[in-house]
Coordinates of N, CA and C in Angstrom, one line a residue:
M601 N 270.4 170.5 184.8 CA 271.3 169.0 184.8 C 271.1 168.1 186.4
A602 N 271.5 169.1 187.6 CA 270.7 168.6 189.1 C 269.2 168.2 189.2
Q603 N 268.6 169.0 188.4 CA 267.0 168.5 188.6 C 266.9 167.4 187.7
A604 N 267.6 166.9 186.7 CA 267.3 166.0 185.8 C 267.5 164.0 186.5
M605 N 269.1 164.9 187.1 CA 269.4 164.0 188.0 C 268.4 163.6 189.3
L606 N 268.0 164.7 189.7 CA 267.4 163.8 191.0 C 265.9 163.3 190.6
A607 N 265.6 163.7 189.4 CA 264.4 163.0 189.0 C 265.1 161.5 188.3
G608 N 266.2 161.0 188.2 CA 266.4 159.7 187.5 C 266.4 160.0 185.9
V609 N 266.1 161.3 185.5 CA 266.3 161.3 183.7 C 267.8 161.7 183.5
P610 N 268.0 160.2 182.7 CA 269.3 160.5 182.2 C 270.1 161.8 181.2
V611 N 271.5 162.2 181.4 CA 271.6 162.9 180.9 C 273.0 163.2 180.6
P612 N 273.6 161.8 179.8 CA 275.1 161.8 179.7 C 275.9 162.9 178.9
A613 N 275.1 163.4 178.1 CA 276.0 164.4 177.2 C 276.2 166.0 178.2
M614 N 275.2 166.2 178.8 CA 275.3 166.8 179.8 C 276.5 166.6 180.9
S615 N 276.4 165.8 181.9 CA 277.4 165.5 183.0 C 279.0 164.9 182.5
A616 N 278.8 164.5 181.0 CA 279.9 164.3 180.5 C 281.0 165.8 180.4
S617 N 280.0 166.6 179.8 CA 280.5 167.7 179.5 C 281.1 168.7 180.9
L618 N 280.1 168.4 182.0 CA 280.4 169.0 183.4 C 281.9 168.4 184.1
A619 N 282.0 167.0 183.7 CA 283.1 166.2 184.3 C 284.0 167.2 183.6
F620 N 284.4 167.0 182.3 CA 285.2 167.7 181.4 C 285.4 169.0 181.8
Y621 N 285.0 169.9 181.8 CA 285.1 171.2 182.4 C 285.6 171.0 183.7
D622 N 285.2 170.3 184.6 CA 285.6 170.2 186.4 C 286.8 169.5 186.5
A623 N 287.4 168.6 185.3 CA 289.0 168.5 185.3 C 289.7 169.1 184.5
F624 N 288.9 170.2 183.5 CA 289.8 171.1 182.8 C 290.4 172.3 183.9
R625 N 289.6 172.6 184.6 CA 289.9 173.6 185.4 C 290.3 173.3 186.8
S626 N 290.5 172.1 186.7 CA 291.6 171.4 188.2 C 292.7 171.7 188.1
A627 N 293.3 172.1 189.2 CA 295.0 172.2 189.7 C 295.4 170.6 189.6
R628 N 294.8 169.8 190.1 CA 295.2 168.6 190.6 C 294.2 167.5 190.1
L629 N 295.0 166.5 189.5 CA 293.7 165.5 189.5 C 294.4 164.2 189.9
P630 N 293.0 163.2 190.2 CA 293.7 161.7 190.9 C 294.6 160.7 190.2
A631 N 295.2 161.3 189.1 CA 296.2 160.4 188.1 C 297.0 159.9 188.8
N632 N 297.7 160.2 190.0 CA 298.5 159.7 190.6 C 298.1 158.1 191.1
L633 N 297.1 157.3 191.3 CA 296.8 156.0 191.4 C 296.8 155.9 190.6
L634 N 296.6 156.2 189.2 CA 297.0 155.7 187.7 C 298.6 155.3 187.4
Q635 N 299.2 156.2 188.1 CA 300.8 156.4 187.6 C 301.4 155.2 188.3
A636 N 300.8 155.3 190.0 CA 301.1 154.0 190.6 C 300.9 152.6 190.4
Q637 N 299.6 153.0 189.3 CA 299.2 151.1 189.4 C 300.2 150.7 187.5
R638 N 300.6 151.6 187.1 CA 301.2 151.6 186.2 C 302.7 151.4 186.5
D639 N 303.1 151.9 187.6 CA 304.5 151.5 188.1 C 304.2 150.1 188.6
F640 N 303.8 149.7 189.3 CA 303.3 148.5 189.5 C 303.4 147.4 189.0
F641 N 302.8 147.5 188.1 CA 302.6 146.8 186.5 C 304.0 146.4 185.8
G642 N 304.2 147.7 185.4 CA 305.4 147.8 184.9 C 306.4 148.5 184.7
A643 N 306.6 148.6 185.8 CA 307.9 149.4 186.3 C 308.0 150.8 185.5
H644 N 307.1 151.2 185.3 CA 307.0 152.8 184.7 C 307.5 154.0 185.7
T645 N 307.8 154.9 186.0 CA 307.9 155.6 186.9 C 307.0 156.6 187.3
Y646 N 306.9 157.7 188.3 CA 305.6 158.5 188.2 C 306.4 159.8 189.5
E647 N 305.6 160.6 189.2 CA 305.9 162.0 189.8 C 305.3 162.2 191.4
R648 N 305.6 162.6 192.0 CA 305.2 162.7 193.5 C 305.2 164.5 193.6
T649 N 303.7 164.6 194.0 CA 303.1 165.8 194.0 C 303.5 166.7 195.4
D650 N 304.2 165.9 196.0 CA 305.1 166.5 197.1 C 306.6 167.0 197.0
R651 N 307.2 167.1 195.9 CA 308.5 167.2 195.2 C 308.6 168.1 194.0
P652 N 309.8 168.5 193.9 CA 309.4 169.8 192.7 C 309.2 168.8 191.7
A653 N 308.3 169.6 190.8 CA 307.9 169.0 189.1 C 309.6 168.7 188.5
G654 N 309.7 167.4 187.8 CA 310.5 166.8 187.1 C 311.5 166.2 187.6
Q655 N 311.0 165.4 188.8 CA 311.7 164.1 189.5 C 310.6 163.3 189.6
F656 N 311.4 162.2 189.1 CA 310.6 160.8 188.8 C 311.1 159.6 189.9
F657 N 309.7 159.4 190.3 CA 310.7 158.0 190.9 C 310.0 156.8 190.6
H658 N 310.7 155.5 191.0 CA 310.2 154.2 190.9 C 310.1 153.7 192.5
T659 N 309.4 152.6 192.7 CA 309.3 151.7 193.6 C 309.3 150.5 193.6
V660 N 310.1 150.0 194.5 CA 310.3 147.8 194.2 C 309.1 147.6 195.1
W661 N 308.1 147.1 194.6 CA 307.2 146.8 194.9 C 307.3 145.2 195.6
P662 N 307.0 145.0 196.5 CA 307.0 143.8 197.2 C 306.4 142.8 196.7
E663 N 306.6 141.4 197.0 CA 305.6 140.3 196.1 C 304.6 139.9 196.4
V664 N 303.5 139.7 196.2 CA 302.3 139.3 197.2 C 302.5 137.8 197.3
Q665 N 302.1 137.3 198.4 CA 302.2 135.8 198.4 C 300.8 135.1 198.6
G666 N 300.4 134.4 197.6 CA 299.1 133.6 197.6 C 298.3 133.5 196.4

């Protein structure tokens, strides 16, 4: 797959499969940004990775002027 990418040959199914596998075996994913965005736009809560699991937080976001 690396050779195909270096040659500019699209391999969407292979790269998607590799991305799925990488996500599946990862202990931590960058979903925290999604949680923060959801909290900003809809007052959802989020979990922090530096706190014990099961604790949920909500931030009162300042209003943006302009």
